[in-house]
Each structure stands twice: as C-alpha cells, then as structure tokens.
Amino acid sequence: MAAQAASSGGAQATAATQLGDLPEECLAQAIALTSPRDACRIAAVSPAFRAAADSDHVWRAFLPRESPPAVLLHPAPPPAAKTKKEAYLGLCDAANAAAVDGGIRVWLERSTGARCYSLSARRLSLPWDDGEFCWKFTPHPRSRFGEVAELVDCTCLDIYGTLPSSSLTPATTYAAYFVYGAAAEGGAGGGHRGLSYPDQETAVSVGGRVVDSHDVCLLPPDGGGAAGVRRRPRRREDGWWEMEMGRLVINAGGETEEEEVTASFEVLGWHPKRGLLVEGIEFRPVVAHG
C-alpha cells in the first residue's frame, strides 16, 4: 500500500508540472526560435511566459545581423534603447526610419522582422525624353525624404526603381508599391492632366524576368476616368496614394549570382501629362493578418 501511495503521489507530481514551470532560460531559448508576432502572443499566456518572451535573449535573435559589405540589408540603428525589445520596435518605426545610402529608408516589418524599403524619387529612373525640364524636385511637407519629383510636362511616362534581390528577406513574399500624389486643380502649376487614361501598367521583374504585372489607374475610385481596370490605389494614413505594382517571392536558398528586382509604372500613349507627384517606390512584405 505504501509503495502504491508513493507511486501515485509521484505520478500526481509529474502531472502537475507545467510548461511554465521550466526555467526562464529554457523558455526564452524556445521562444527565440519563433517570430516577433509569436513572442508577443506567448507573452500574454502567463507572467512566467511574459518574462521569458520579453527577455533580451529572445529579442536579440530578432534584431538584424551585421550586413555584408556593399549590400544594403539592414536599417540604421535606432536611438539607445533600454532593452532589446525596445531596440527592435525602434527599427519597426517606418515614419522615423533614417535615410541611408542616398535616399533609401529601411525598416523592419513588425510581426515578422522582414526588411522594408522605401526608394525616394531621387533613387528612381524618371523619363527625360521630353527634355530635362519635364520634372522638377520640390520640397513637400508630407514627404519622408523632404522633397518629391513633380511632373511638369511630358508625353512619355515610364518610372521604375531597382534593388538587389539579396537586400530583401529570404523566404518572403513582397509587394512593390508606387507612392504618389497629384497636383491640386487650380494650383500654380495648373493641376494634373493625363493621369486618368486607361492605358497604365505596372510590372515587377527579377533579373529581367517579369514575375507579375497589372493594368492600373492612378485616379482613386471616385476620381472618374477609366472604368473596368483591375487595380486602383488606396489612400494611406500619411496622405499619399499608393498603388500595388505587383508581387514577388524571395526564395530561401539564395541566388548564385546577384539579380536586381525592378518595379515599374508606365502610361502608354503619347498624350500630354502633368501634375504627378512622385514620393517613391516601396518594397514591403505581404503579411497575413489574423
């Protein structure tokens, strides 16, 4: 009887042991193998899980490593933070991301840690076929880069931006976005013109191979113009419009040779155009919500 009681007591003790009873170091080691989103969810389970999930060991694993020479991979370091979690969240602040490498802003997508890029208008290829005065760079209060490219007058409109494929986070699906505005009607420049024609296209290519393309229209849904196009823009919280240009998948295996990712926007036809305000092109991970 005594042996049975001892055996029963041992089984109860074993059954009473919970995952949260593991040492904090063990929990942190396991959580560091997940993602920032998972770590935040785990922190809500219990005080023991919260202590492990918020530890520097976990968030150090989510911070970007040192980048290889001559390849833009990581955002600029944020101001001094008390914890690694604060440092990580600082790198996710797109609005305050520092400009690096002559007009590129880099930050991290909060839930996954994947890298995001914003190319300024200065970093884009803009058409000059109509003469060097068809564009002008002008200060703009909403621009993250301080200035935008304003289309003064042209007939040929083909805009594109490029990044090395190695800059994007492996095993990640990205979308490219054209970020822009339009000059106000009645303004000093006479407003916008020629931006509602239906023959507008976007494309995303990798190493010269087109992987996604769309028929688009720059005008918002209530702006009139072309009907029946597949893709329209959306208004962002910062006041700009953005158009999804297309998607691409960055494979996990890495490339044997360096390839460029290119996102382009083109208005077909030779009709006059003016009043387009170009903020830039962004590459951001496609994140599933829920």
C-alpha atoms as a printed R data frame, in Angstrom:
    type eleno elety resid chain resno       x      y       z
1   ATOM     1    CA   MET     A     1   0.000  0.000   0.000
2   ATOM     2    CA   ALA     A     2   2.780  2.387   0.911
3   ATOM     3    CA   ALA     A     3   4.509  1.685  -2.399
4   ATOM     4    CA   GLN     A     4   1.284  2.299  -4.309
5   ATOM     5    CA   ALA     A     5   0.727  5.571  -2.446
6   ATOM     6    CA   ALA     A     6   4.254  6.686  -3.202
7   ATOM     7    CA   SER     A     7   3.827  5.768  -6.853
8   ATOM     8    CA   SER     A     8   0.514  7.626  -7.042
9   ATOM     9    CA   GLY     A     9   1.987 10.705  -5.398
10  ATOM    10    CA   GLY     A    10   4.902 10.713  -7.876
11  ATOM    11    CA   ALA     A    11   2.519 10.494 -10.825
12  ATOM    12    CA   GLN     A    12   0.461 13.388  -9.500
13  ATOM    13    CA   ALA     A    13   3.580 15.460  -9.001
14  ATOM    14    CA   THR     A    14   4.701 14.691 -12.538
15  ATOM    15    CA   ALA     A    15   1.288 15.515 -13.965
16  ATOM    16    CA   ALA     A    16   1.228 18.799 -12.069
17  ATOM    17    CA   THR     A    17   4.401 20.021 -13.785
18  ATOM    18    CA   GLN     A    18   3.506 22.661 -16.419
19  ATOM    19    CA   LEU     A    19   5.405 24.104 -19.359
20  ATOM    20    CA   GLY     A    20   5.545 27.377 -17.500
21  ATOM    21    CA   ASP     A    21   7.468 25.691 -14.694
22  ATOM    22    CA   LEU     A    22  10.524 25.360 -16.932
23  ATOM    23    CA   PRO     A    23  13.405 27.743 -16.198
24  ATOM    24    CA   GLU     A    24  13.068 31.124 -17.885
25  ATOM    25    CA   GLU     A    25  16.243 30.489 -19.863
26  ATOM    26    CA   CYS     A    26  14.759 27.340 -21.413
27  ATOM    27    CA   LEU     A    27  11.522 29.117 -22.326
28  ATOM    28    CA   ALA     A    28  13.441 32.039 -23.834
29  ATOM    29    CA   GLN     A    29  15.574 29.670 -25.897
30  ATOM    30    CA   ALA     A    30  12.447 28.099 -27.404
31  ATOM    31    CA   ILE     A    31  10.631 31.406 -27.983
32  ATOM    32    CA   ALA     A    32  13.674 32.841 -29.774
33  ATOM    33    CA   LEU     A    33  13.102 30.215 -32.487
34  ATOM    34    CA   THR     A    34   9.659 31.639 -33.322
35  ATOM    35    CA   SER     A    35   8.774 35.104 -34.659
36  ATOM    36    CA   PRO     A    36   8.179 38.562 -33.133
37  ATOM    37    CA   ARG     A    37   4.416 38.093 -33.555
38  ATOM    38    CA   ASP     A    38   4.534 34.714 -31.789
39  ATOM    39    CA   ALA     A    39   6.668 36.122 -28.972
40  ATOM    40    CA   CYS     A    40   4.075 38.825 -28.301
41  ATOM    41    CA   ARG     A    41   1.279 36.254 -28.267
42  ATOM    42    CA   ILE     A    42   3.216 33.967 -25.929
43  ATOM    43    CA   ALA     A    43   3.799 36.871 -23.541
44  ATOM    44    CA   ALA     A    44   0.042 37.024 -22.911
45  ATOM    45    CA   VAL     A    45  -0.133 33.425 -21.627
46  ATOM    46    CA   SER     A    46   1.164 33.967 -18.091
47  ATOM    47    CA   PRO     A    47   3.630 36.054 -16.052
48  ATOM    48    CA   ALA     A    48   6.271 33.330 -16.446
49  ATOM    49    CA   PHE     A    49   5.872 33.292 -20.211
50  ATOM    50    CA   ARG     A    50   5.853 37.088 -20.315
51  ATOM    51    CA   ALA     A    51   9.187 37.309 -18.507
52  ATOM    52    CA   ALA     A    52  10.760 34.864 -20.955
53  ATOM    53    CA   ALA     A    53   9.135 36.327 -24.075
54  ATOM    54    CA   ASP     A    54  10.242 39.885 -23.221
55  ATOM    55    CA   SER     A    55  13.815 38.878 -22.381
56  ATOM    56    CA   ASP     A    56  16.832 40.252 -24.219
57  ATOM    57    CA   HIS     A    57  17.749 36.730 -25.326
58  ATOM    58    CA   VAL     A    58  14.546 36.460 -27.367
59  ATOM    59    CA   TRP     A    59  14.618 39.903 -28.979
60  ATOM    60    CA   ARG     A    60  18.335 39.781 -29.687
61  ATOM    61    CA   ALA     A    61  17.517 36.886 -32.032
62  ATOM    62    CA   PHE     A    62  15.051 39.107 -33.948
63  ATOM    63    CA   LEU     A    63  17.455 42.020 -34.423
64  ATOM    64    CA   PRO     A    64  19.228 42.167 -37.812
65  ATOM    65    CA   ARG     A    65  22.761 40.844 -38.064
66  ATOM    66    CA   GLU     A    66  25.703 42.754 -39.495
67  ATOM    67    CA   SER     A    67  25.260 43.313 -43.226
68  ATOM    68    CA   PRO     A    68  27.829 42.105 -45.795
69  ATOM    69    CA   PRO     A    69  29.952 44.830 -47.424
70  ATOM    70    CA   ALA     A    70  28.405 46.898 -50.247
71  ATOM    71    CA   VAL     A    71  24.949 45.338 -49.826
72  ATOM    72    CA   LEU     A    72  22.141 47.329 -48.238
73  ATOM    73    CA   LEU     A    73  20.450 44.850 -45.897
74  ATOM    74    CA   HIS     A    74  19.547 46.459 -42.625
75  ATOM    75    CA   PRO     A    75  18.032 49.655 -41.236
76  ATOM    76    CA   ALA     A    76  20.100 52.241 -39.451
77  ATOM    77    CA   PRO     A    77  20.417 51.639 -35.691
78  ATOM    78    CA   PRO     A    78  17.713 53.325 -33.602
79  ATOM    79    CA   PRO     A    79  18.496 55.616 -30.660
80  ATOM    80    CA   ALA     A    80  19.728 53.963 -27.458
81  ATOM    81    CA   ALA     A    81  17.117 51.605 -26.003
82  ATOM    82    CA   LYS     A    82  16.930 50.043 -22.546
83  ATOM    83    CA   THR     A    83  16.001 46.572 -23.810
84  ATOM    84    CA   LYS     A    84  16.466 44.548 -26.978
85  ATOM    85    CA   LYS     A    85  12.695 44.576 -27.468
86  ATOM    86    CA   GLU     A    86  12.685 48.378 -27.445
87  ATOM    87    CA   ALA     A    87  15.563 48.340 -29.939
88  ATOM    88    CA   TYR     A    88  13.594 46.007 -32.221
89  ATOM    89    CA   LEU     A    89  10.436 48.118 -32.042
90  ATOM    90    CA   GLY     A    90  12.525 51.192 -32.856
91  ATOM    91    CA   LEU     A    91  13.655 49.524 -36.075
92  ATOM    92    CA   CYS     A    92   9.981 48.949 -36.990
93  ATOM    93    CA   ASP     A    93   9.122 52.670 -36.938
94  ATOM    94    CA   ALA     A    94   8.661 53.379 -40.644
95  ATOM    95    CA   ALA     A    95   7.754 57.031 -40.112
96  ATOM    96    CA   ASN     A    96  11.064 57.784 -38.400
97  ATOM    97    CA   ALA     A    97  13.342 55.400 -40.287
98  ATOM    98    CA   ALA     A    98  16.604 57.116 -41.098
99  ATOM    99    CA   ALA     A    99  17.519 57.652 -44.756
100 ATOM   100    CA   VAL     A   100  20.579 55.657 -45.791
101 ATOM   101    CA   ASP     A   101  22.603 55.155 -48.953
102 ATOM   102    CA   GLY     A   102  21.493 58.354 -50.621
103 ATOM   103    CA   GLY     A   103  17.712 58.303 -50.413
104 ATOM   104    CA   ILE     A   104  16.604 54.860 -49.202
105 ATOM   105    CA   ARG     A   105  14.706 54.311 -45.979
106 ATOM   106    CA   VAL     A   106  14.904 50.879 -44.356
107 ATOM   107    CA   TRP     A   107  12.810 49.471 -41.520
108 ATOM   108    CA   LEU     A   108  11.519 46.114 -40.260
109 ATOM   109    CA   GLU     A   109   8.015 44.698 -40.618
110 ATOM   110    CA   ARG     A   110   6.858 44.448 -37.010
111 ATOM   111    CA   SER     A   111   5.304 40.962 -36.948
112 ATOM   112    CA   THR     A   112   7.971 39.102 -38.946
113 ATOM   113    CA   GLY     A   113  11.170 41.164 -38.856
114 ATOM   114    CA   ALA     A   114  11.384 41.165 -42.668
115 ATOM   115    CA   ARG     A   115  13.092 44.186 -44.214
116 ATOM   116    CA   CYS     A   116  11.101 47.000 -45.852
117 ATOM   117    CA   TYR     A   117  12.496 49.603 -48.260
118 ATOM   118    CA   SER     A   118  11.341 52.977 -49.497
119 ATOM   119    CA   LEU     A   119  13.169 54.416 -52.529
120 ATOM   120    CA   SER     A   120  12.952 58.186 -52.816
121 ATOM   121    CA   ALA     A   121  12.091 59.899 -56.089
122 ATOM   122    CA   ARG     A   122  15.794 60.724 -56.394
123 ATOM   123    CA   ARG     A   123  16.540 56.990 -56.495
124 ATOM   124    CA   LEU     A   124  14.092 56.253 -59.303
125 ATOM   125    CA   SER     A   125  14.552 56.328 -63.051
126 ATOM   126    CA   LEU     A   126  12.349 59.112 -64.428
127 ATOM   127    CA   PRO     A   127  11.791 59.741 -68.165
128 ATOM   128    CA   TRP     A   128  13.687 62.691 -69.632
129 ATOM   129    CA   ASP     A   129  12.795 62.132 -73.294
130 ATOM   130    CA   ASP     A   130  10.867 65.401 -73.412
131 ATOM   131    CA   GLY     A   131  13.807 67.424 -72.094
132 ATOM   132    CA   GLU     A   132  15.452 67.931 -68.726
133 ATOM   133    CA   PHE     A   133  12.757 70.344 -67.561
134 ATOM   134    CA   CYS     A   134   9.856 67.867 -67.685
135 ATOM   135    CA   TRP     A   135  10.451 67.069 -63.987
136 ATOM   136    CA   LYS     A   136  11.343 69.252 -61.048
137 ATOM   137    CA   PHE     A   137  12.249 68.288 -57.491
138 ATOM   138    CA   THR     A   138  10.344 70.309 -54.958
139 ATOM   139    CA   PRO     A   139  10.012 70.300 -51.129
140 ATOM   140    CA   HIS     A   140   6.863 68.676 -49.782
141 ATOM   141    CA   PRO     A   141   5.653 68.706 -46.151
142 ATOM   142    CA   ARG     A   142   4.395 65.088 -46.274
143 ATOM   143    CA   SER     A   143   7.466 63.606 -47.898
144 ATOM   144    CA   ARG     A   144   9.642 61.345 -45.735
145 ATOM   145    CA   PHE     A   145  12.563 62.490 -47.878
146 ATOM   146    CA   GLY     A   146  11.721 66.184 -47.750
147 ATOM   147    CA   GLU     A   147  11.093 66.538 -51.477
148 ATOM   148    CA   VAL     A   148   9.174 64.897 -54.306
149 ATOM   149    CA   ALA     A   149   9.513 64.766 -58.072
150 ATOM   150    CA   GLU     A   150   6.786 66.812 -59.753
151 ATOM   151    CA   LEU     A   151   5.885 66.131 -63.361
152 ATOM   152    CA   VAL     A   152   5.859 69.480 -65.153
153 ATOM   153    CA   ASP     A   153   5.045 68.254 -68.650
154 ATOM   154    CA   CYS     A   154   5.796 65.148 -70.701
155 ATOM   155    CA   THR     A   155   4.292 62.718 -73.188
156 ATOM   156    CA   CYS     A   156   6.356 59.586 -72.390
157 ATOM   157    CA   LEU     A   157   5.934 58.357 -68.795
158 ATOM   158    CA   ASP     A   158   7.878 55.293 -67.603
159 ATOM   159    CA   ILE     A   159   9.087 55.197 -63.990
160 ATOM   160    CA   TYR     A   160  10.982 52.384 -62.302
161 ATOM   161    CA   GLY     A   161  13.071 51.593 -59.231
162 ATOM   162    CA   THR     A   162  15.508 48.763 -58.511
163 ATOM   163    CA   LEU     A   163  17.023 46.923 -55.550
164 ATOM   164    CA   PRO     A   164  19.453 43.992 -55.304
165 ATOM   165    CA   SER     A   165  17.462 40.816 -54.691
166 ATOM   166    CA   SER     A   166  19.820 39.988 -51.820
167 ATOM   167    CA   SER     A   167  18.579 43.083 -49.955
168 ATOM   168    CA   LEU     A   168  15.144 41.531 -49.477
169 ATOM   169    CA   THR     A   169  14.471 38.989 -46.724
170 ATOM   170    CA   PRO     A   170  14.665 35.360 -47.954
171 ATOM   171    CA   ALA     A   171  11.613 33.060 -47.857
172 ATOM   172    CA   THR     A   172   9.332 36.113 -48.017
173 ATOM   173    CA   THR     A   173   6.610 37.302 -50.380
174 ATOM   174    CA   TYR     A   174   6.990 41.003 -51.202
175 ATOM   175    CA   ALA     A   175   4.757 43.568 -52.849
176 ATOM   176    CA   ALA     A   176   6.034 46.722 -54.564
177 ATOM   177    CA   TYR     A   177   4.029 49.943 -54.158
178 ATOM   178    CA   PHE     A   178   4.084 53.161 -56.176
179 ATOM   179    CA   VAL     A   179   3.617 56.058 -53.705
180 ATOM   180    CA   TYR     A   180   2.396 59.310 -55.240
181 ATOM   181    CA   GLY     A   181   0.026 62.266 -55.217
182 ATOM   182    CA   ALA     A   182  -1.432 64.682 -57.758
183 ATOM   183    CA   ALA     A   183  -1.146 68.455 -58.022
184 ATOM   184    CA   ALA     A   184  -4.301 70.235 -56.879
185 ATOM   185    CA   GLU     A   185  -6.574 71.688 -59.512
186 ATOM   186    CA   GLY     A   186  -6.358 75.452 -59.655
187 ATOM   187    CA   GLY     A   187  -2.851 75.484 -58.220
188 ATOM   188    CA   ALA     A   188   0.128 77.375 -59.562
189 ATOM   189    CA   GLY     A   189   1.025 74.511 -61.899
190 ATOM   190    CA   GLY     A   190  -2.473 74.135 -63.306
191 ATOM   191    CA   GLY     A   191  -3.289 70.860 -61.531
192 ATOM   192    CA   HIS     A   192  -2.891 67.430 -63.084
193 ATOM   193    CA   ARG     A   193  -3.588 66.210 -66.597
194 ATOM   194    CA   GLY     A   194  -3.411 62.924 -68.499
195 ATOM   195    CA   LEU     A   195  -3.366 60.693 -65.384
196 ATOM   196    CA   SER     A   196  -6.773 59.084 -65.949
197 ATOM   197    CA   TYR     A   197  -6.100 57.394 -69.280
198 ATOM   198    CA   PRO     A   198  -6.808 53.639 -69.177
199 ATOM   199    CA   ASP     A   199  -3.504 52.508 -70.703
200 ATOM   200    CA   GLN     A   200  -1.490 52.307 -67.481
201 ATOM   201    CA   GLU     A   201   0.568 49.294 -66.487
202 ATOM   202    CA   THR     A   202   2.751 48.137 -63.618
203 ATOM   203    CA   ALA     A   203   5.248 45.278 -63.602
204 ATOM   204    CA   VAL     A   204   7.671 43.599 -61.216
205 ATOM   205    CA   SER     A   205  10.653 41.702 -62.589
206 ATOM   206    CA   VAL     A   206  13.578 39.755 -61.130
207 ATOM   207    CA   GLY     A   207  16.763 39.521 -63.175
208 ATOM   208    CA   GLY     A   208  14.889 40.891 -66.191
209 ATOM   209    CA   ARG     A   209  12.100 38.266 -65.950
210 ATOM   210    CA   VAL     A   210   8.619 39.728 -65.402
211 ATOM   211    CA   VAL     A   211   7.010 37.874 -62.473
212 ATOM   212    CA   ASP     A   212   3.855 39.980 -62.045
213 ATOM   213    CA   SER     A   213   2.056 42.743 -63.970
214 ATOM   214    CA   HIS     A   214  -1.248 44.619 -63.780
215 ATOM   215    CA   ASP     A   215  -3.480 47.084 -65.591
216 ATOM   216    CA   VAL     A   216  -3.962 50.019 -63.226
217 ATOM   217    CA   CYS     A   217  -5.333 53.542 -62.996
218 ATOM   218    CA   LEU     A   218  -3.778 56.266 -60.848
219 ATOM   219    CA   LEU     A   219  -7.026 58.029 -60.063
220 ATOM   220    CA   PRO     A   220  -8.854 56.964 -56.877
221 ATOM   221    CA   PRO     A   221 -12.203 55.127 -57.216
222 ATOM   222    CA   ASP     A   222 -14.221 58.350 -57.037
223 ATOM   223    CA   GLY     A   223 -11.948 60.252 -59.393
224 ATOM   224    CA   GLY     A   224 -13.620 59.387 -62.671
225 ATOM   225    CA   GLY     A   225 -11.511 58.365 -65.617
226 ATOM   226    CA   ALA     A   226 -11.068 54.819 -66.867
227 ATOM   227    CA   ALA     A   227 -13.529 52.117 -65.900
228 ATOM   228    CA   GLY     A   228 -13.046 48.391 -65.683
229 ATOM   229    CA   VAL     A   229  -9.367 48.374 -64.692
230 ATOM   230    CA   ARG     A   230  -8.318 45.680 -62.261
231 ATOM   231    CA   ARG     A   231  -6.351 47.729 -59.789
232 ATOM   232    CA   ARG     A   232  -6.926 51.102 -58.147
233 ATOM   233    CA   PRO     A   233  -4.955 52.940 -55.457
234 ATOM   234    CA   ARG     A   234  -5.695 53.334 -51.773
235 ATOM   235    CA   ARG     A   235  -5.241 56.399 -49.584
236 ATOM   236    CA   ARG     A   236  -2.556 55.979 -46.901
237 ATOM   237    CA   GLU     A   237  -2.624 57.377 -43.395
238 ATOM   238    CA   ASP     A   238   0.183 59.795 -44.299
239 ATOM   239    CA   GLY     A   239  -1.950 61.350 -47.064
240 ATOM   240    CA   TRP     A   240  -0.228 59.772 -50.086
241 ATOM   241    CA   TRP     A   241  -1.861 57.389 -52.543
242 ATOM   242    CA   GLU     A   242  -0.249 54.016 -53.123
243 ATOM   243    CA   MET     A   243  -0.734 51.519 -55.938
244 ATOM   244    CA   GLU     A   244   0.321 47.897 -55.557
245 ATOM   245    CA   MET     A   245   2.532 47.277 -58.581
246 ATOM   246    CA   GLY     A   246   2.963 43.510 -58.227
247 ATOM   247    CA   ARG     A   247   4.376 40.744 -56.046
248 ATOM   248    CA   LEU     A   248   7.428 38.522 -55.980
249 ATOM   249    CA   VAL     A   249   8.732 35.715 -53.793
250 ATOM   250    CA   ILE     A   250  12.272 35.774 -52.440
251 ATOM   251    CA   ASN     A   251  13.440 32.161 -52.180
252 ATOM   252    CA   ALA     A   252  15.208 30.886 -49.088
253 ATOM   253    CA   GLY     A   253  18.103 29.220 -50.902
254 ATOM   254    CA   GLY     A   254  19.837 32.410 -52.044
255 ATOM   255    CA   GLU     A   255  20.973 33.230 -55.561
256 ATOM   256    CA   THR     A   256  24.217 32.103 -57.147
257 ATOM   257    CA   GLU     A   257  24.545 35.461 -58.875
258 ATOM   258    CA   GLU     A   258  23.306 38.910 -57.978
259 ATOM   259    CA   GLU     A   259  19.978 39.823 -59.568
260 ATOM   260    CA   GLU     A   260  18.058 43.070 -59.493
261 ATOM   261    CA   VAL     A   261  14.410 43.429 -58.536
262 ATOM   262    CA   THR     A   262  12.686 46.099 -60.636
263 ATOM   263    CA   ALA     A   263   9.247 47.671 -60.142
264 ATOM   264    CA   SER     A   264   7.949 49.850 -62.971
265 ATOM   265    CA   PHE     A   265   4.958 52.049 -63.793
266 ATOM   266    CA   GLU     A   266   4.175 53.121 -67.340
267 ATOM   267    CA   VAL     A   267   1.473 55.197 -69.025
268 ATOM   268    CA   LEU     A   268   1.134 54.120 -72.649
269 ATOM   269    CA   GLY     A   269   0.389 56.597 -75.403
270 ATOM   270    CA   TRP     A   270   1.866 59.996 -76.209
271 ATOM   271    CA   HIS     A   271  -0.826 62.289 -74.814
272 ATOM   272    CA   PRO     A   272   0.326 65.218 -72.608
273 ATOM   273    CA   LYS     A   273   0.719 64.529 -68.883
274 ATOM   274    CA   ARG     A   274   1.469 66.745 -65.911
275 ATOM   275    CA   GLY     A   275   0.891 67.192 -62.193
276 ATOM   276    CA   LEU     A   276   2.040 63.778 -60.917
277 ATOM   277    CA   LEU     A   277   3.855 64.000 -57.557
278 ATOM   278    CA   VAL     A   278   6.205 61.050 -57.039
279 ATOM   279    CA   GLU     A   279   7.146 60.247 -53.428
280 ATOM   280    CA   GLY     A   280   8.840 56.943 -54.266
281 ATOM   281    CA   ILE     A   281   8.509 53.164 -54.551
282 ATOM   282    CA   GLU     A   282   8.270 50.850 -51.544
283 ATOM   283    CA   PHE     A   283   9.004 47.137 -51.183
284 ATOM   284    CA   ARG     A   284   7.125 45.612 -48.226
285 ATOM   285    CA   PRO     A   285   6.427 42.017 -47.126
286 ATOM   286    CA   VAL     A   286   2.928 40.666 -47.660
287 ATOM   287    CA   VAL     A   287   1.702 39.815 -44.162
288 ATOM   288    CA   ALA     A   288  -1.249 37.556 -43.430
289 ATOM   289    CA   HIS     A   289  -3.463 39.057 -40.742
290 ATOM   290    CA   GLY     A   290  -5.090 37.104 -38.011
